[in-house]
Short mmCIF file of C-alpha atoms in Angstrom, two decimals:
data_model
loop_
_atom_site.label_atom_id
_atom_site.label_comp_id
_atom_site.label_asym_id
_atom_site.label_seq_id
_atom_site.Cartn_x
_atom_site.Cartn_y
_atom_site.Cartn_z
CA UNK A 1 2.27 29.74 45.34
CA UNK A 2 3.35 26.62 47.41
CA UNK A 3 1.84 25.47 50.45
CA UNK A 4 3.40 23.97 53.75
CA UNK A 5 3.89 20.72 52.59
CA UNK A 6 5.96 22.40 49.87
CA UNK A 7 3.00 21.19 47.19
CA UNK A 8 1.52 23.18 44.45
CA UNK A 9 -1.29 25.26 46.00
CA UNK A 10 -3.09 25.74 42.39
CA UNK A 11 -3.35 23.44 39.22
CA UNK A 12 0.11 22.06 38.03
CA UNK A 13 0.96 23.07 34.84
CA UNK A 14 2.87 20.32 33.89
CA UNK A 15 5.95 23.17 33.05
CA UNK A 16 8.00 23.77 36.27
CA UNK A 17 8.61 27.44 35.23
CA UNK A 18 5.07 28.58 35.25
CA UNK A 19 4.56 26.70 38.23
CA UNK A 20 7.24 28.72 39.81
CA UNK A 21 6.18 32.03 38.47
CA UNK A 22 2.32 31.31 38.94
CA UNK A 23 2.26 29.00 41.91
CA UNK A 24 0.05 26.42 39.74
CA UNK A 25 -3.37 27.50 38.32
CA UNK A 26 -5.20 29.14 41.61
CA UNK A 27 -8.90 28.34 42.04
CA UNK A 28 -11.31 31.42 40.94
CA UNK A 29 -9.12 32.49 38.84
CA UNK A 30 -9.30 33.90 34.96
CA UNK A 31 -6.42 33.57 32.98
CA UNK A 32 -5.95 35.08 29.63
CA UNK A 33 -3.40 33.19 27.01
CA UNK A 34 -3.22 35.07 24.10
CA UNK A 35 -1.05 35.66 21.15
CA UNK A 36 -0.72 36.14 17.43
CA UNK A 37 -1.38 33.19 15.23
CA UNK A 38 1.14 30.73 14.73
CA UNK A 39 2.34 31.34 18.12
CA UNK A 40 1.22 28.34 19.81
CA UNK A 41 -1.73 29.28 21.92
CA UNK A 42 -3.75 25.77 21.34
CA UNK A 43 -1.02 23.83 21.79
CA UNK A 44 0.49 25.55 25.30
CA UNK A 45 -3.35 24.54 26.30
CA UNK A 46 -3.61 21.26 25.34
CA UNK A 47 -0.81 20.66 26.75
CA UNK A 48 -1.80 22.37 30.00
CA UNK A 49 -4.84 20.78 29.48
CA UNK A 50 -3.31 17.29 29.33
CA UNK A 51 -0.39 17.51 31.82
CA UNK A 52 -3.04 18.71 34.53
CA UNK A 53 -5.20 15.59 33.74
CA UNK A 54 -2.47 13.03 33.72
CA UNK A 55 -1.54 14.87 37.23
CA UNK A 56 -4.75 14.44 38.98
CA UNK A 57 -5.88 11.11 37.37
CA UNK A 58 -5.87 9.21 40.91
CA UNK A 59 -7.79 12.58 42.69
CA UNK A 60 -11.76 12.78 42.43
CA UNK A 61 -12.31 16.12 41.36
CA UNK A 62 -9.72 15.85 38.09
CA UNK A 63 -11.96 16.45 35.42
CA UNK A 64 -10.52 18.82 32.73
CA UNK A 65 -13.16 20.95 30.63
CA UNK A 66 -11.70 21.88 27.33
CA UNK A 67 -14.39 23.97 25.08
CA UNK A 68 -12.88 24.18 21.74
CA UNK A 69 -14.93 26.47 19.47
CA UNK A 70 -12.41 26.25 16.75
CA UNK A 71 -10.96 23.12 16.14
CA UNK A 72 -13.32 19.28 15.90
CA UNK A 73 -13.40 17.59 19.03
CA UNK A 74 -11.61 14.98 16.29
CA UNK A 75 -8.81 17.34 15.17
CA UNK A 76 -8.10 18.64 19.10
CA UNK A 77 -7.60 14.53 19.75
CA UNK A 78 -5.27 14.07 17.15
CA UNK A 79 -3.01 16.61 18.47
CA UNK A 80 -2.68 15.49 21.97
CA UNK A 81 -2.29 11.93 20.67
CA UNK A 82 0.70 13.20 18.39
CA UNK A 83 2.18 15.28 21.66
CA UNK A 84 1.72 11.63 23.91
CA UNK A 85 3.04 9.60 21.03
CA UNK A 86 5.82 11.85 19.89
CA UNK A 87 4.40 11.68 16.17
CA UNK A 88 3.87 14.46 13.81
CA UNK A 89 0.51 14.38 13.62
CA UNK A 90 0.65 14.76 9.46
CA UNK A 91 2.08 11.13 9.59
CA UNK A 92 -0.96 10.00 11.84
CA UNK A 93 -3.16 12.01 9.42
CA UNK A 94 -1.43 9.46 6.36
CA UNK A 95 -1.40 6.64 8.52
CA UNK A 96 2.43 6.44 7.56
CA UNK A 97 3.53 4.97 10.74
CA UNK A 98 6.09 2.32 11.25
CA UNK A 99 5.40 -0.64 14.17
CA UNK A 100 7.05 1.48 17.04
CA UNK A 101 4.97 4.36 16.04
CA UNK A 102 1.80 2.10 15.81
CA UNK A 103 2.54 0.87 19.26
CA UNK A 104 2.94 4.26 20.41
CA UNK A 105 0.24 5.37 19.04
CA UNK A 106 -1.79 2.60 20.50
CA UNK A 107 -0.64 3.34 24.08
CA UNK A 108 -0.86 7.38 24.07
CA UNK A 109 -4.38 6.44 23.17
CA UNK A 110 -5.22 4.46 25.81
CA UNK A 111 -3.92 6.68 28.05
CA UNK A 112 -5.72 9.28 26.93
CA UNK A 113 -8.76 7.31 27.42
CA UNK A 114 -7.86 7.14 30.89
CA UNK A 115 -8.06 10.84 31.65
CA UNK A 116 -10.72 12.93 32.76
CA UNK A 117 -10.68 15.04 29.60
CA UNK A 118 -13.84 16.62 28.78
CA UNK A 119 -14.02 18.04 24.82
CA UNK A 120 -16.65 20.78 24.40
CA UNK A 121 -16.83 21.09 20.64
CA UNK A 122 -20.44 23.49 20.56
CA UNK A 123 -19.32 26.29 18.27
CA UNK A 124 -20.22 30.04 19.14
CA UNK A 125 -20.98 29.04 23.11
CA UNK A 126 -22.65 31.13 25.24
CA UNK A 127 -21.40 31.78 28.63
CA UNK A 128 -24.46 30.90 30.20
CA UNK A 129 -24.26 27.39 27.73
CA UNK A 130 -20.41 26.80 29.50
CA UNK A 131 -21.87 27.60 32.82
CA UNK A 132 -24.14 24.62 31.85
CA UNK A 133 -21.97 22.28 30.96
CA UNK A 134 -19.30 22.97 33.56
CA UNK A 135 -21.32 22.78 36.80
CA UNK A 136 -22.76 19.16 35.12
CA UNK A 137 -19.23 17.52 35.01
CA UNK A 138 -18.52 19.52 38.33
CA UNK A 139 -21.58 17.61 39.90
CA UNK A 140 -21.05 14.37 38.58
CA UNK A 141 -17.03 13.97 38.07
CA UNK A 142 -15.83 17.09 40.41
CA UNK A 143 -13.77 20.18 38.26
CA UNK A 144 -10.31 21.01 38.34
CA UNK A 145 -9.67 23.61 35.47
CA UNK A 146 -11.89 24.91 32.32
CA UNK A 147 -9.81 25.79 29.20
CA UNK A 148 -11.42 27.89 26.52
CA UNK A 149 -10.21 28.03 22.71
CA UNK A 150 -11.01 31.09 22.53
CA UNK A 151 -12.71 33.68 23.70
CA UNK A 152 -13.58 35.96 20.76
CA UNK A 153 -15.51 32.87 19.04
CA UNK A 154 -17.85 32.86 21.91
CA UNK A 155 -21.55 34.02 21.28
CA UNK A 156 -22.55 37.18 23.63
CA UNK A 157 -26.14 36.90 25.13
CA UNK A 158 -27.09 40.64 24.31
CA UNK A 159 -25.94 41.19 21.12
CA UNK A 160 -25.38 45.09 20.71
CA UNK A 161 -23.26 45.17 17.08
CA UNK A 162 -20.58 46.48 19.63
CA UNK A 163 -17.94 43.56 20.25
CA UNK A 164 -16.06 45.70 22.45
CA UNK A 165 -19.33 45.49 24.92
CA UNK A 166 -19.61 42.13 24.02
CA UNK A 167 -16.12 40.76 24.89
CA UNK A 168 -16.40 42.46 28.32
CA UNK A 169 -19.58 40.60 28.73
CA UNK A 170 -17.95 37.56 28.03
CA UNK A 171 -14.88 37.87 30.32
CA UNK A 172 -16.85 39.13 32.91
CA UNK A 173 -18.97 35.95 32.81
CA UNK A 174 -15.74 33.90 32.84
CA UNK A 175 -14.76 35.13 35.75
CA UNK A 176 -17.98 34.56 37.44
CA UNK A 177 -17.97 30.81 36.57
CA UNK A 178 -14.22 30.92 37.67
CA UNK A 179 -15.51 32.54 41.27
CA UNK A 180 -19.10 30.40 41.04
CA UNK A 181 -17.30 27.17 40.80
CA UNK A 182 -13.63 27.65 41.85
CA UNK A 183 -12.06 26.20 39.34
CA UNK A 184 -8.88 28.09 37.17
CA UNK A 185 -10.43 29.06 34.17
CA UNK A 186 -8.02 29.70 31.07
CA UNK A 187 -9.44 32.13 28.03
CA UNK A 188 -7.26 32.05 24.98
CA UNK A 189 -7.27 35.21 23.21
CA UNK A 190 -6.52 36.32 20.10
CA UNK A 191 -4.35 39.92 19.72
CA UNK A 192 -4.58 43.16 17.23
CA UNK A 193 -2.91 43.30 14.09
CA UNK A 194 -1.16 46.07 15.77
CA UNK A 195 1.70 43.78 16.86
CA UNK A 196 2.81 42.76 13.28
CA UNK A 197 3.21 46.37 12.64
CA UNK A 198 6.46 47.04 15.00
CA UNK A 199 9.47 46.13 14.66
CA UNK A 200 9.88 44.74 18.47
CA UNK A 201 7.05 41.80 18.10
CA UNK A 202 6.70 41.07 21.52
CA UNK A 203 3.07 41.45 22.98
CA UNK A 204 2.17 43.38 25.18
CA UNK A 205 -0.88 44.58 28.06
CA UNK A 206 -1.97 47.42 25.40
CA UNK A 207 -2.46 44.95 22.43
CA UNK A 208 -5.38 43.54 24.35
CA UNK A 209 -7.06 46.98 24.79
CA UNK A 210 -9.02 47.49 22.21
CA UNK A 211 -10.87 43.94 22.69
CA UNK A 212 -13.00 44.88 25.96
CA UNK A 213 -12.01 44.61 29.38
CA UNK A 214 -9.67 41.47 28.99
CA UNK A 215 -7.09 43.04 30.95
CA UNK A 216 -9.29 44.29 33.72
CA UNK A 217 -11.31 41.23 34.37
CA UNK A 218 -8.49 38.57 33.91
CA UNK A 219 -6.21 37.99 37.17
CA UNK A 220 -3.27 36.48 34.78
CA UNK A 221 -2.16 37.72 31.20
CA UNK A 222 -0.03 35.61 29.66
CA UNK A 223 1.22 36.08 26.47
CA UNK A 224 2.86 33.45 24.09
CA UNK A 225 5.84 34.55 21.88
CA UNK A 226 8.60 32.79 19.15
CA UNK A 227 11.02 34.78 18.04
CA UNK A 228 11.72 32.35 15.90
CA UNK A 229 8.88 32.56 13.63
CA UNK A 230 9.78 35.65 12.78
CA UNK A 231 13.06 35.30 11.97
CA UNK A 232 12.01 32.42 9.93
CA UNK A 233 10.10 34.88 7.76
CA UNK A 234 13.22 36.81 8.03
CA UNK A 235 15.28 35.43 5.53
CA UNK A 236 17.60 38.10 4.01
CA UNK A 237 17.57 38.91 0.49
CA UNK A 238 20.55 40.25 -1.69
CA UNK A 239 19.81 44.06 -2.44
CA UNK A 240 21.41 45.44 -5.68
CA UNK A 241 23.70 47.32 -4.29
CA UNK A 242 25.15 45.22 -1.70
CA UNK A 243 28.46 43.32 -1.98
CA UNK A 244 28.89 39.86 -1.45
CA UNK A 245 30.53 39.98 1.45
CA UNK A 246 28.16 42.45 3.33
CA UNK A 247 25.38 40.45 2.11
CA UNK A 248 27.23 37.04 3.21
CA UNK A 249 28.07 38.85 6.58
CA UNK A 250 24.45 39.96 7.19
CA UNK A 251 22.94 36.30 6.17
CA UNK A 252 25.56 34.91 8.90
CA UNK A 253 23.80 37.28 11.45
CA UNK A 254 20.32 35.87 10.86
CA UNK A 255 21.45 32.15 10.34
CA UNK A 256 23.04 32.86 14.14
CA UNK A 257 20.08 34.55 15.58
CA UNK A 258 17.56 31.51 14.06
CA UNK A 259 19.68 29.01 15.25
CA UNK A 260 19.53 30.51 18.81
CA UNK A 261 15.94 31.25 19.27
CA UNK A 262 15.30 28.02 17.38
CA UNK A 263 12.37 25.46 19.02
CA UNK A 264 12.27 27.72 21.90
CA UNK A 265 8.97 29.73 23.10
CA UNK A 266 8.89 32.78 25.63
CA UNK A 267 5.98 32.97 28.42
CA UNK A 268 5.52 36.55 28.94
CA UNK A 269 3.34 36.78 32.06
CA UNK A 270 2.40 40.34 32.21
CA UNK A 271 -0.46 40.62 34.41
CA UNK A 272 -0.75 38.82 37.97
CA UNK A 273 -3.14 40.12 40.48
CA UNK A 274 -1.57 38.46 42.91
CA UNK A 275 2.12 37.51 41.91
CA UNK A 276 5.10 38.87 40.07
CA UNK A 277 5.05 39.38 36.20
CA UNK A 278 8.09 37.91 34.12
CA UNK A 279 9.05 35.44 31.52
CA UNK A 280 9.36 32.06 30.65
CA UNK A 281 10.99 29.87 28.04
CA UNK A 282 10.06 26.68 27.19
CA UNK A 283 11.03 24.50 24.20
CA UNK A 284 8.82 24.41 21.48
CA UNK A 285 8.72 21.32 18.90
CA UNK A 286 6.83 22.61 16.16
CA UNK A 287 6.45 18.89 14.43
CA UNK A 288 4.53 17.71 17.56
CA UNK A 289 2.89 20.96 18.50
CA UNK A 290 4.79 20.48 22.00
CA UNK A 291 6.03 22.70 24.55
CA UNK A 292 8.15 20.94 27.49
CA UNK A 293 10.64 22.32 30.09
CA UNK A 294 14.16 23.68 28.62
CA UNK A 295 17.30 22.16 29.79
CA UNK A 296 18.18 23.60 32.83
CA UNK A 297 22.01 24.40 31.18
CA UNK A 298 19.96 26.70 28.35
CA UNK A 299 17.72 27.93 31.29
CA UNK A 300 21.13 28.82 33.04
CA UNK A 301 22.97 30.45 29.62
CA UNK A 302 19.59 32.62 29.67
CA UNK A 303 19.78 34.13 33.01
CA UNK A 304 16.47 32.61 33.91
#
């Protein structure tokens, strides 16, 4: 986790909760993010992504590799330039910014330029094609952390019409460039449909298992979670036979429970070879795609 001098031993993470649960993102390494869609998944690594290259921008080995095999190389920018600027990034999309937000935009973008961020953009990419790629900027800018978006839109060498085989092939090979060039290498993933089927929408270890040997060859699972999305789709509905009053009553309930899981984001670390599993929140603001610390007073209300 920490080291002697009381530093980070692995990768910061720019959130001081995973830091503290994962010690920083250890060399060697694989580490699985996954979750359902609309959870957040791209933007808890971009802005893992970015945190970690604004941290190390005076090191030499602070180059960030960030292979994203479903979003433009053009669209990914645009969203860490709305996280830096604090600007929804429909209103950069219009161009409907005021002077501040101009000038904002202006100096996120600069700093951007200054980091070590390396976009990937090749779609379908072969593990032997990262491999590539990741010992080049390793040899000419030194590596700190690869970050994959995501794993099941990468090509398999041997194609055998069996994506079960093929996704182990895949992790396996991510966790040989992890060892080859010790470097943290995080795999978003995406999860069965299985979780939209229960009522208790949390992920868990055996909604990976159908898609290979993620959990086996990863040494970190992490899963991303909102309530609150949910609950947004949640809204109760008047049945016939209600009364107004149990109807108003049960609307209450839900307007509570929205309003307490709102813009916050759960961490579930499930897996860790070498650590203890648990949970994190962060706060989520869904405008700007951004995750950041919580308050440490909410942090304290919810026993973490």
């Amino acid at each position: 986790a920490f080291n002697r001098k009381g530093k980070l031993s692995g990768v910061d993470t720019g959130f001081s909760g995973l830091n503290r649960q994962l010690g920083g993102l250890n060399k060697s390494d694989l580490l699985v993010l996954a979750g359902r869609p609309g959870m957040g998944k791209t933007a808890l690594a971009t802005n893992i992504a970015f945190q970690s290259s604004k941290k190390y921008k005076n090191e030499n080995n602070d180059a960030i590799l960030f292979c994203s095999l479903e979003m433009s190389s053009v669209q990914l920018t645009n969203r860490i330039l709305a996280e830096e600027a604090k600007i929804s990034s429909e209103k950069i999309r219009r161009g409907q910014l005021n002077n501040d937000e101009f000038i904002n935009l202006v100096r996120a973008s600069q700093n951007i330029q200054e980091r070590k961020l390396f976009i990937d953009e090749t779609p379908a990419l072969t593990v032997a094609q990262l491999r590539t790629r990741a010992r080049r900027i390793k040899r000419i800018h030194g590596l700190k952390l690869i970050v994959l978006d995501y794993l099941q839109l990468m090509s398999a060498i041997n194609n055998s019409n069996n994506r079960v085989q093929e996704i182990s092939e895949i992790t396996q090979g991510l966790k040989a460039i992890a060892k080859e060039l010790d470097v943290p290498v995080v795999a978003l993933s995406q999860l069965s449909r299985a979780v939209e089927q229960r009522e208790d929408k949390r992920p868990q270890l055996a909604d990976l298992r159908e898609s290979g040997t993620i959990e086996q060859d990863s040494d970190v699972v992490m899963f991303v979670y909102r309530q609150s999305y949910y609950e947004e789709r949640a809204e109760p509905r008047k049945s016939g036979t209600e009364t107004d009053e149990k109807f108003h009553n049960r609307y209450l309930e839900w307007q509570e429970t929205l309003e307490k899981v709102q813009n916050t984001a759960d961490v579930i670390v499930a897996k860790q070879r070498h650590g203890p599993i648990g949970n994190i929140k962060l706060h989520f603001e869904a405008s700007l795609t951004k995750f950041s610390d919580l308050a440490e007073d909410y942090r304290k209300d919810d026993g973490n």
